[in-house]
mmCIF file of C-alpha atoms in Angstrom:
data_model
loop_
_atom_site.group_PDB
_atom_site.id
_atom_site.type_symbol
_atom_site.label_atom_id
_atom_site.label_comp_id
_atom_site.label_asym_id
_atom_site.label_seq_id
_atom_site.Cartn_x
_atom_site.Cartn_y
_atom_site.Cartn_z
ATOM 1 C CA UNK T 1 -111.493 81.753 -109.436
ATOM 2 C CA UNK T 2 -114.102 82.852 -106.851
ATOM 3 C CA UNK T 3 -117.100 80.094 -106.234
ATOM 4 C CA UNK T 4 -120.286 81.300 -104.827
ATOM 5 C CA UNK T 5 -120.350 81.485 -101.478
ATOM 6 C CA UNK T 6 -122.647 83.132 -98.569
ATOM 7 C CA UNK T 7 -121.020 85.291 -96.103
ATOM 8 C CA UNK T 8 -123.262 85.742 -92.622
ATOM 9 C CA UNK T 9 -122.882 87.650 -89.570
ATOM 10 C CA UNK T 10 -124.398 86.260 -86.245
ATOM 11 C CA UNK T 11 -126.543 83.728 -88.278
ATOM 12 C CA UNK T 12 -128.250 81.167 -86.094
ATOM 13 C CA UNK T 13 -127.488 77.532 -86.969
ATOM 14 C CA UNK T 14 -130.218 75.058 -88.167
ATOM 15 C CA UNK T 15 -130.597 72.057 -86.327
ATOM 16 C CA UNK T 16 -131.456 68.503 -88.584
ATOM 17 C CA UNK T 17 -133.700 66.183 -86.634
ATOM 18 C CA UNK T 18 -133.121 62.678 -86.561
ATOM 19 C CA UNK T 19 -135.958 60.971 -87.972
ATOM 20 C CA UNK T 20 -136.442 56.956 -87.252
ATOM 21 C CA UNK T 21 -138.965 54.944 -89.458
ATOM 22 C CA UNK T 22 -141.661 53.578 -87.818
ATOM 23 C CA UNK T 23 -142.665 49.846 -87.814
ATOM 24 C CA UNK T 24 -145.913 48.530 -88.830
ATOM 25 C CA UNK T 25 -145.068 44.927 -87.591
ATOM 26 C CA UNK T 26 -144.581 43.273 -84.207
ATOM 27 C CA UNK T 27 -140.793 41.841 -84.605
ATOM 28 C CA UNK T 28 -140.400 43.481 -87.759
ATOM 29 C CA UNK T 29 -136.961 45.497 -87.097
ATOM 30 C CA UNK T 30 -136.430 47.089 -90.618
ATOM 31 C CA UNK T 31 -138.239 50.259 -90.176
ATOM 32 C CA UNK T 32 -140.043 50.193 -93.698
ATOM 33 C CA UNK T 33 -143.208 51.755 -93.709
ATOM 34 C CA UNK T 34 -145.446 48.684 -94.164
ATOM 35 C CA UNK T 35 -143.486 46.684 -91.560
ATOM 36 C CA UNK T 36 -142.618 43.935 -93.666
ATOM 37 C CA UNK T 37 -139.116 42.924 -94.821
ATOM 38 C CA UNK T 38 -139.545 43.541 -98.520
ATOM 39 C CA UNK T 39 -138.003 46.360 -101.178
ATOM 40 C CA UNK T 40 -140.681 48.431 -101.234
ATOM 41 C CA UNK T 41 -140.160 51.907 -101.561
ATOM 42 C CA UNK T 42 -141.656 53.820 -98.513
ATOM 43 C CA UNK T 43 -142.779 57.433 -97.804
ATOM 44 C CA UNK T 44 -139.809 59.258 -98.188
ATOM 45 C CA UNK T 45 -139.110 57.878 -101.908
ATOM 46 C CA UNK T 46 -136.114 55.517 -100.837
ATOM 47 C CA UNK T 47 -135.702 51.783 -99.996
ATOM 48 C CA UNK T 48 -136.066 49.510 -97.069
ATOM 49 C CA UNK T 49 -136.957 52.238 -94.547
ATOM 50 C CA UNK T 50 -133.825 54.528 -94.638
ATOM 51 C CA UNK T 51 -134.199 57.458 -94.130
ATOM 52 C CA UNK T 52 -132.723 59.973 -96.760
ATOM 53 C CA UNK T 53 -129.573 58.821 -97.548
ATOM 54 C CA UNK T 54 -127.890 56.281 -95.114
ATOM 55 C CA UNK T 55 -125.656 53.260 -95.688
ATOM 56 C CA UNK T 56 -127.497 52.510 -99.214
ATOM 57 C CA UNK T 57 -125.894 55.418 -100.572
ATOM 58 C CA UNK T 58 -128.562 57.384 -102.265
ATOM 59 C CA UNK T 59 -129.094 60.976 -102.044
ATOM 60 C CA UNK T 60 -131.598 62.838 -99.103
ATOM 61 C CA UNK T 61 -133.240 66.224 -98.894
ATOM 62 C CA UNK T 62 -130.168 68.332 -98.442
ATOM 63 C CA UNK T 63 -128.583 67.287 -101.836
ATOM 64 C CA UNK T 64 -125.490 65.438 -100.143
ATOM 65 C CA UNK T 65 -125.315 61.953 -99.607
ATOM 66 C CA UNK T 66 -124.963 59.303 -96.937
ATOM 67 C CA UNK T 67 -127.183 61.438 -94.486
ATOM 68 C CA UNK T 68 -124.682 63.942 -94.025
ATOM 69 C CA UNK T 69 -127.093 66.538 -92.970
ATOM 70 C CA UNK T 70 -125.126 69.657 -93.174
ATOM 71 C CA UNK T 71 -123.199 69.195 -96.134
ATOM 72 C CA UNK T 72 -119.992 69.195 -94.271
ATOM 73 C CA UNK T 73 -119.314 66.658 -91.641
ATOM 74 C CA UNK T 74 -117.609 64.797 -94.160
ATOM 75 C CA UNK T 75 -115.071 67.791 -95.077
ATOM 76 C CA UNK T 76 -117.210 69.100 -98.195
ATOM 77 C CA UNK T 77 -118.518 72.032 -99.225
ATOM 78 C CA UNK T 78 -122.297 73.144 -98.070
ATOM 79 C CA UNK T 79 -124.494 71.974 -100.461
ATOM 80 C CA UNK T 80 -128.248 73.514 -101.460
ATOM 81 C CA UNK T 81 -130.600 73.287 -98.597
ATOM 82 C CA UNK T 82 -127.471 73.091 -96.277
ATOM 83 C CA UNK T 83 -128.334 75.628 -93.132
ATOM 84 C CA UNK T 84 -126.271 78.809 -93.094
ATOM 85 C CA UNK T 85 -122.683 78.836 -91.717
ATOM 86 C CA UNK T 86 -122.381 80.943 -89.113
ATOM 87 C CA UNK T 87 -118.083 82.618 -89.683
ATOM 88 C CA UNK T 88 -118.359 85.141 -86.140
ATOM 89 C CA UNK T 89 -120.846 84.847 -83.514
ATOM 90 C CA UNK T 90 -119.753 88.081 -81.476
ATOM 91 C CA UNK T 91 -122.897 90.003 -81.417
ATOM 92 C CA UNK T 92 -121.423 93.140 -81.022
ATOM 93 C CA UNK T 93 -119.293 92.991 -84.052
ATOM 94 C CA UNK T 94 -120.475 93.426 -88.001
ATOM 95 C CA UNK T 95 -119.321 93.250 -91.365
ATOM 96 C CA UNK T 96 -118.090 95.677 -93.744
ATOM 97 C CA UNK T 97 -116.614 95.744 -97.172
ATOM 98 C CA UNK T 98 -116.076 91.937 -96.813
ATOM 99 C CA UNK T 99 -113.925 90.199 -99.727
ATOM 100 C CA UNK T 100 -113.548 86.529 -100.599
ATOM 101 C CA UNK T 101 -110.892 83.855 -102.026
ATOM 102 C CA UNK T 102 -110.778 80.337 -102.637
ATOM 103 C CA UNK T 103 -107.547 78.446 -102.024
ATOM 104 C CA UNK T 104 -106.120 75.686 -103.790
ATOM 105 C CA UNK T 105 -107.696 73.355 -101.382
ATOM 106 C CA UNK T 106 -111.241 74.355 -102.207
ATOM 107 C CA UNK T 107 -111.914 76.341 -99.036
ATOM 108 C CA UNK T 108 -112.763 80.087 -98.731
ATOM 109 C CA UNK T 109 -110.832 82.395 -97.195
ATOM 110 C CA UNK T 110 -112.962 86.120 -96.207
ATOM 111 C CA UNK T 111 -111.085 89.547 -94.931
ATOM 112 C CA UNK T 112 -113.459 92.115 -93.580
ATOM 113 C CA UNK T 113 -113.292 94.791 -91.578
ATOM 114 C CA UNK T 114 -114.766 95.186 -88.238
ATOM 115 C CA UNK T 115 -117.120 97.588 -87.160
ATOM 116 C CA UNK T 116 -118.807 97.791 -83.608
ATOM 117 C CA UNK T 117 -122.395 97.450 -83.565
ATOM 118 C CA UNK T 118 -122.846 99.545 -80.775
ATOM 119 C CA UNK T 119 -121.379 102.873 -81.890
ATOM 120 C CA UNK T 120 -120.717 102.418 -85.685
ATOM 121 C CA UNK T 121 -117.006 103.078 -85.233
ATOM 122 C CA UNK T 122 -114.008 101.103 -85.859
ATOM 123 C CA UNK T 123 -112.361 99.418 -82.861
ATOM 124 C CA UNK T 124 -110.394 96.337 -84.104
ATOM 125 C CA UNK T 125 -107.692 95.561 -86.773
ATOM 126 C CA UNK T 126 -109.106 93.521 -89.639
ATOM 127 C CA UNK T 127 -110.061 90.220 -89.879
ATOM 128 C CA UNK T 128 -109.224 87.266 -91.706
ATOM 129 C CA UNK T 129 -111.446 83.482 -91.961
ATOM 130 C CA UNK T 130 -110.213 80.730 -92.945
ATOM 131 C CA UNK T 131 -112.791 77.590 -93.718
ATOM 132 C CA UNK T 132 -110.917 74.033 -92.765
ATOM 133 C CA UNK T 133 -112.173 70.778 -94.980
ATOM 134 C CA UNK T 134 -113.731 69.718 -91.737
ATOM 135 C CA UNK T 135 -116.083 72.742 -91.877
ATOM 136 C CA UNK T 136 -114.478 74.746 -88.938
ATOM 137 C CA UNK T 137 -113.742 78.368 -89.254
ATOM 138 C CA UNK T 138 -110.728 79.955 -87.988
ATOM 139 C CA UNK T 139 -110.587 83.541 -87.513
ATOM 140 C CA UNK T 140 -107.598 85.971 -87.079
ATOM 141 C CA UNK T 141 -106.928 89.796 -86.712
ATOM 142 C CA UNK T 142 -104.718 91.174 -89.940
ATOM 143 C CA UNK T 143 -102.386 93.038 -87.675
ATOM 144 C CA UNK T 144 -98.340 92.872 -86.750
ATOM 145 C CA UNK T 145 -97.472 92.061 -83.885
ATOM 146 C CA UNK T 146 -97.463 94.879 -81.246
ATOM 147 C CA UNK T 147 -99.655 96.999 -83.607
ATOM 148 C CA UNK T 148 -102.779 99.106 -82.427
ATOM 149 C CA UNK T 149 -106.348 99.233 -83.779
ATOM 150 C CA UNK T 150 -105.898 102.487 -85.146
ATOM 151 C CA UNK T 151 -102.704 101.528 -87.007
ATOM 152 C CA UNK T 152 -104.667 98.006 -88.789
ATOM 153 C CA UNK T 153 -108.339 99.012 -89.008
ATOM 154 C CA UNK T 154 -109.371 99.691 -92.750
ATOM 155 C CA UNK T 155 -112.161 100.405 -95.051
ATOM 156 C CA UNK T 156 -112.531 98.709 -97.475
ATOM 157 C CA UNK T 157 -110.611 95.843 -97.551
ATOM 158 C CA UNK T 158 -109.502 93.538 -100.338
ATOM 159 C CA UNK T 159 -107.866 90.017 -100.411
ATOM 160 C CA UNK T 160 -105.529 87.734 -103.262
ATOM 161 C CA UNK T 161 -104.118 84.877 -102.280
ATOM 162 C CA UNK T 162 -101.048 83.130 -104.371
ATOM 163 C CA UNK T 163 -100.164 79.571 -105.512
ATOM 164 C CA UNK T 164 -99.083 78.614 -101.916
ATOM 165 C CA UNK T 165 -102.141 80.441 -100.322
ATOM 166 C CA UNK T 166 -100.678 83.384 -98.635
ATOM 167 C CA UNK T 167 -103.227 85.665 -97.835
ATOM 168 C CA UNK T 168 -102.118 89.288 -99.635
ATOM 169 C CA UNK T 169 -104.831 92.269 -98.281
ATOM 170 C CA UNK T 170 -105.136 95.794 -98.853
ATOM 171 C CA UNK T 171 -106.902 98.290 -97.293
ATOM 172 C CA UNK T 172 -107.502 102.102 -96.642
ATOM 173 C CA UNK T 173 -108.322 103.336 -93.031
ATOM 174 C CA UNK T 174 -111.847 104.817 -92.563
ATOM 175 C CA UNK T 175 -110.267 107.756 -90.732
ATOM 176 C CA UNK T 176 -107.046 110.040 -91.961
ATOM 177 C CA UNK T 177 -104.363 109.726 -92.949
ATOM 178 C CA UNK T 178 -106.245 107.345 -95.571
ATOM 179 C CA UNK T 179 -102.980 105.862 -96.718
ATOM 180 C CA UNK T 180 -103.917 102.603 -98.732
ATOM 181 C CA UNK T 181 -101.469 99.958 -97.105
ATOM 182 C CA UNK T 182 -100.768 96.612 -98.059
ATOM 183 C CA UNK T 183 -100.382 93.331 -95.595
ATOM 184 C CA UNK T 184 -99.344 89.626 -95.943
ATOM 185 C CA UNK T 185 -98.522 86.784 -93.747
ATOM 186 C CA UNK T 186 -95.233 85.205 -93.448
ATOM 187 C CA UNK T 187 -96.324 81.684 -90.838
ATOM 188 C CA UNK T 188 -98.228 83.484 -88.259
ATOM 189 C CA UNK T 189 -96.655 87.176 -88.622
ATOM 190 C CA UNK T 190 -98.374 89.678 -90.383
ATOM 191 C CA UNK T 191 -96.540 92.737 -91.823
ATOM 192 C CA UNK T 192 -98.316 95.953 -93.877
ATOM 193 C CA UNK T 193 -96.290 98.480 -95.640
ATOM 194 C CA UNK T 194 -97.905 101.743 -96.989
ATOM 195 C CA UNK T 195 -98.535 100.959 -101.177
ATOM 196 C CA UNK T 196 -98.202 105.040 -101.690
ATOM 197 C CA UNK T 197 -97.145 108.356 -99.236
ATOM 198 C CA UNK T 198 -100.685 109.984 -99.827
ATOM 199 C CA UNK T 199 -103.124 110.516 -97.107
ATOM 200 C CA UNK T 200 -106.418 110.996 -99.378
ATOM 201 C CA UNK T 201 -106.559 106.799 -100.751
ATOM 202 C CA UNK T 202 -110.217 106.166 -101.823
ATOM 203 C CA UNK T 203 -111.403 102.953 -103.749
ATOM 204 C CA UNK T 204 -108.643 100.119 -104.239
ATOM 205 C CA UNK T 205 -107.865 96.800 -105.262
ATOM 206 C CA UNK T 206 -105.245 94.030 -105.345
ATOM 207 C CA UNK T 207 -104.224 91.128 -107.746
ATOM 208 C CA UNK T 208 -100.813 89.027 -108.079
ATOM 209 C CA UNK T 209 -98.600 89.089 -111.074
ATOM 210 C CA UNK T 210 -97.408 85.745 -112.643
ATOM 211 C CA UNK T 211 -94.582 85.465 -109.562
ATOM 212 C CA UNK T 212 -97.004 86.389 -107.698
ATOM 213 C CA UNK T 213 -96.007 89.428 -106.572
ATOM 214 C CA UNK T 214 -98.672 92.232 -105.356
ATOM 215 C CA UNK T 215 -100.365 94.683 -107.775
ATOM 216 C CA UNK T 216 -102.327 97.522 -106.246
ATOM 217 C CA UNK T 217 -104.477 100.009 -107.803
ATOM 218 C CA UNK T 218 -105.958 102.424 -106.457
ATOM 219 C CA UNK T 219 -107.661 105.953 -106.210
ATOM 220 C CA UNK T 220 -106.370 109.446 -104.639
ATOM 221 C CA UNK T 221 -109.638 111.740 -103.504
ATOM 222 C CA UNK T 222 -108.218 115.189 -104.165
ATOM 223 C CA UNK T 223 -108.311 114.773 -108.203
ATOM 224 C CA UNK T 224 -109.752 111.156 -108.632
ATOM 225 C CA UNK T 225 -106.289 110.026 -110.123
ATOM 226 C CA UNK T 226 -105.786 106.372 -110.328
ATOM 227 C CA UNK T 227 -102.900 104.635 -109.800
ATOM 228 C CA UNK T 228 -100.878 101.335 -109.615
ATOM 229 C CA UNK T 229 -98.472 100.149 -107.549
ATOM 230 C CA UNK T 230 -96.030 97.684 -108.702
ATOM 231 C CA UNK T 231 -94.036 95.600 -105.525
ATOM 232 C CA UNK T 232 -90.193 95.463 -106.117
ATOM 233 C CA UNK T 233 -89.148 93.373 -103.504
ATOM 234 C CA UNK T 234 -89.794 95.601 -99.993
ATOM 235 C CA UNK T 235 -92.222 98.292 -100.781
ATOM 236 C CA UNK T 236 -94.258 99.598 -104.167
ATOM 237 C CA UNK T 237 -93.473 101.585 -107.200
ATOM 238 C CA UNK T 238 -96.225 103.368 -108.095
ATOM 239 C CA UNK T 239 -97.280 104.868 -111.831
ATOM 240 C CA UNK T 240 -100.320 106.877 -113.156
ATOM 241 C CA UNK T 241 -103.345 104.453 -114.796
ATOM 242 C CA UNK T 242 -105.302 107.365 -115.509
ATOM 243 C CA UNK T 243 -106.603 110.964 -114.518
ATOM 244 C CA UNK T 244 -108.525 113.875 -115.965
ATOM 245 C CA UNK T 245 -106.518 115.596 -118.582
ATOM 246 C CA UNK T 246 -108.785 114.229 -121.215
ATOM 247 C CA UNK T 247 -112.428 113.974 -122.491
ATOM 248 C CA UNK T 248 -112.994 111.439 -119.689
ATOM 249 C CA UNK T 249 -113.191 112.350 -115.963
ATOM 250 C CA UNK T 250 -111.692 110.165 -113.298
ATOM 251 C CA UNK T 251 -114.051 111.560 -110.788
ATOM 252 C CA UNK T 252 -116.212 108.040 -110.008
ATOM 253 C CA UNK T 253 -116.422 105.367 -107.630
ATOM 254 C CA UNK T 254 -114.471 101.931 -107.686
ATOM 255 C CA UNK T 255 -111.921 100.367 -109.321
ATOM 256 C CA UNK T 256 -111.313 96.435 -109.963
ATOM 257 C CA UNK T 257 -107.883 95.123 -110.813
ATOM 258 C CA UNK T 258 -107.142 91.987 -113.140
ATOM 259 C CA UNK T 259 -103.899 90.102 -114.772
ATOM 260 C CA UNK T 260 -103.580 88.252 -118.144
ATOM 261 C CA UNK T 261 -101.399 85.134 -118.100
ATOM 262 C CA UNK T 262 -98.885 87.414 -121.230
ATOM 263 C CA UNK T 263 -98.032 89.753 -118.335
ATOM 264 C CA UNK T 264 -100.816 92.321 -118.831
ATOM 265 C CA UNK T 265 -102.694 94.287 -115.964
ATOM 266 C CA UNK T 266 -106.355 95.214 -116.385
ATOM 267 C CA UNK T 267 -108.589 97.826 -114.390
ATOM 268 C CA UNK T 268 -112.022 99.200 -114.787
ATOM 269 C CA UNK T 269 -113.108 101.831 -112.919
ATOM 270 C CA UNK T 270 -116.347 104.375 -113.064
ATOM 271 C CA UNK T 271 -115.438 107.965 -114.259
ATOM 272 C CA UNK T 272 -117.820 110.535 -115.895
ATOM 273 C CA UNK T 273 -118.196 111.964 -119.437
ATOM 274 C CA UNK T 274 -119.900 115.407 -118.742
ATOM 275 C CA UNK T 275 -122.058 114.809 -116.166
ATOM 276 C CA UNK T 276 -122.910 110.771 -117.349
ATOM 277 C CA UNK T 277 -121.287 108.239 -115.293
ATOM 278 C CA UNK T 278 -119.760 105.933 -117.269
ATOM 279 C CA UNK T 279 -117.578 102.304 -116.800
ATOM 280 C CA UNK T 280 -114.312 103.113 -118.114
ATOM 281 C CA UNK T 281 -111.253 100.820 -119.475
ATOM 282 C CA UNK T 282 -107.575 100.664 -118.962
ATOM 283 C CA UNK T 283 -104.830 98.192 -119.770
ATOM 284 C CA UNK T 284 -101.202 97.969 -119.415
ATOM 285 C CA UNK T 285 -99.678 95.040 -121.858
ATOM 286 C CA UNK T 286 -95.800 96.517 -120.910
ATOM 287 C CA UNK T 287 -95.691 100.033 -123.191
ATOM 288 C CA UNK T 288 -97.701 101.702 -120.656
ATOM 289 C CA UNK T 289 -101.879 102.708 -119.933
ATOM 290 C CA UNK T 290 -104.109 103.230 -122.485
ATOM 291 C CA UNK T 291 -107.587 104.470 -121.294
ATOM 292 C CA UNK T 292 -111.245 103.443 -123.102
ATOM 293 C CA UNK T 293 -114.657 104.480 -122.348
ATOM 294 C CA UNK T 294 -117.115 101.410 -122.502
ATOM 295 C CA UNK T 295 -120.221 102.950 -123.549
ATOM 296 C CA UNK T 296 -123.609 102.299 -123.205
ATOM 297 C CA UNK T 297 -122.813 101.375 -119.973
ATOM 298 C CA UNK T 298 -125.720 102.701 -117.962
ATOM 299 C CA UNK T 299 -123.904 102.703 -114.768
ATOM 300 C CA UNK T 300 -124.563 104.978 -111.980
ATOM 301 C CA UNK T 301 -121.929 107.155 -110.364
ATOM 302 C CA UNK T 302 -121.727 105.008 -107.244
ATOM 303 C CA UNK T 303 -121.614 101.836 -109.436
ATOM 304 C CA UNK T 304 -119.649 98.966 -108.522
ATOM 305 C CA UNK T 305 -117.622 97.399 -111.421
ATOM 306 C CA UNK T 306 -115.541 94.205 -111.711
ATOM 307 C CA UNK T 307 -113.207 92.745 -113.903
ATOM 308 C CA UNK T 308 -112.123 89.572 -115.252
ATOM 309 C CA UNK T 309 -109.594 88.217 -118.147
ATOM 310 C CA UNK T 310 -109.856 84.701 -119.923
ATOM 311 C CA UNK T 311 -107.347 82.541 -120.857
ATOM 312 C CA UNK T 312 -106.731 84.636 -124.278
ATOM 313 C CA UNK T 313 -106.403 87.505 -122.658
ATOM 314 C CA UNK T 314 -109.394 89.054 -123.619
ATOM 315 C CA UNK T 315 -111.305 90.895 -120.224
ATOM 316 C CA UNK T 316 -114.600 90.794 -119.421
#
């Protein structure tokens, strides 16, 4: 399950002050705000002079306590009030099509793609940050070894990670041969396979089966067809989700990919009725796709959809 979490480029850092109290006595050491040695509650609503949450425990400005400033020093997660925490601090580098995932130790992992500022072009594979409990972020390029720029750069990019944490990303380069390709990490090697021969990929998305396995769907530009592919042990098997043969017209933007704990694979995607955009439906529960139109949707045609399903297996 994602948690809410703040992605910034180049952010600058906040600095917390350290603030002393002051005494009011001469030989009075314990900083209270008359100067005296009682329990009186001071300025800053706490007790015996300290400062917004110090050794007694109770809770400062920032929300966290023992005068953690940050939120993090002591390996947890920013709090409300925490500054910004700055991921990249290349200047000459932005985000694009960033995705997020939180591992089973609590800590985000982000894949983007990188852009340079300078010219608006891709120059670099994709990248991958990974938060540490301490607060430190480390950040690597999603490429083999020995690969080029041209051969790792996508847009967009999506990220799963499974029960042990391995990052699973899929992406389809800006440029042709848009050929959506899928990459993981085995230690510190990555590896990417093509999910699908085609050379006009357009939206796409990734989520793991109950093994854990890589599910990719998917969307071919030439007739808006979308697609799945299913990975049997060294590449993907890929089947139709949905197209235009019917009342409803695949032509849209996005598509979102969930799994039910029974087995079944959700995706909602925006296609047209006429010339209305509208959030459509499909599900596979193992007899193959059936396709609904959620209406009343009041989506745009450049809408961005997502997809969820409980622990019934209803989606949402």
């Amino acid at each position: 399950m994602k948690r809410a979490w703040i992605i910034a480029v180049a952010a600058g850092l906040l600095s917390v002050g350290a603030f002393f109290g002051c005494d009011g006595e001469e030989g009075d050491g314990d900083g209270d705000v008359d100067g005296d040695t009682d329990t009186d509650t001071d300025v800053d609503g706490d007790v015996d002079g300290d400062v917004d949450g110090d050794a007694d425990g109770d809770v400062d400005t920032d929300g966290d306590v023992d005068g953690d400033a940050d939120g993090d020093s002591d390996g947890g997660l920013p709090v409300l009030g925490d500054p910004v925490e700055e991921i990249v601090d290349e200047l000459g580098d932005r985000f694009e099509n960033s995705d997020i995932e939180v591992g089973s130790d609590g800590q985000p992992r982000i894949a983007w793609c990188r852009i340079s500022y300078s010219s608006s072009s891709m120059d670099s594979p994709d990248q991958l940050a990974t938060r540490s409990a301490g607060g430190e972020w480390t950040v690597e390029p999603i490429a083999p070894s020995g690969s080029t720029a041209d051969e790792t750069e996508n847009n967009p990019v999506r990220l799963a990670l499974d029960d042990g944490d391995v990052p699973h990303v899929v992406g389809i380069p800006q440029s042709s041969p848009r050929t959506p390709r899928y990459s993981t990490r085995s230690g510190s090697e990555w590896s990417m396979v093509p999910v699908h021969e085609t050379t006009d990929g357009a939206d796409i998305d990734i989520a793991l089966d109950g093994s854990g396995s890589p599910l990719v769907a998917f969307r071919i530009s030439t007739d808006d067809s979308l697609h799945l592919g299913r990975w049997n042990g060294s590449g993907f098997d890929v089947e139709l989700i949905a197209d235009s043969s019917g009342e409803l017209d695949t032509t849209g933007f996005d598509v979102e990919l969930a799994t039910g704990a029974d087995g079944s694979v959700h995706a909602v995607f925006v296609g047209e009725v006429g010339d209305t955009p509208i959030m459509a439906y499909s599900v596979n529960t193992g007899s193959g796709w059936t396709t609904e139109m959620i209406t009343n949707s009041k989506i745009t045609a450049d809408g961005v959809v997502d997809v969820a399903v409980d622990s019934s297996g209803e989606p949402h």
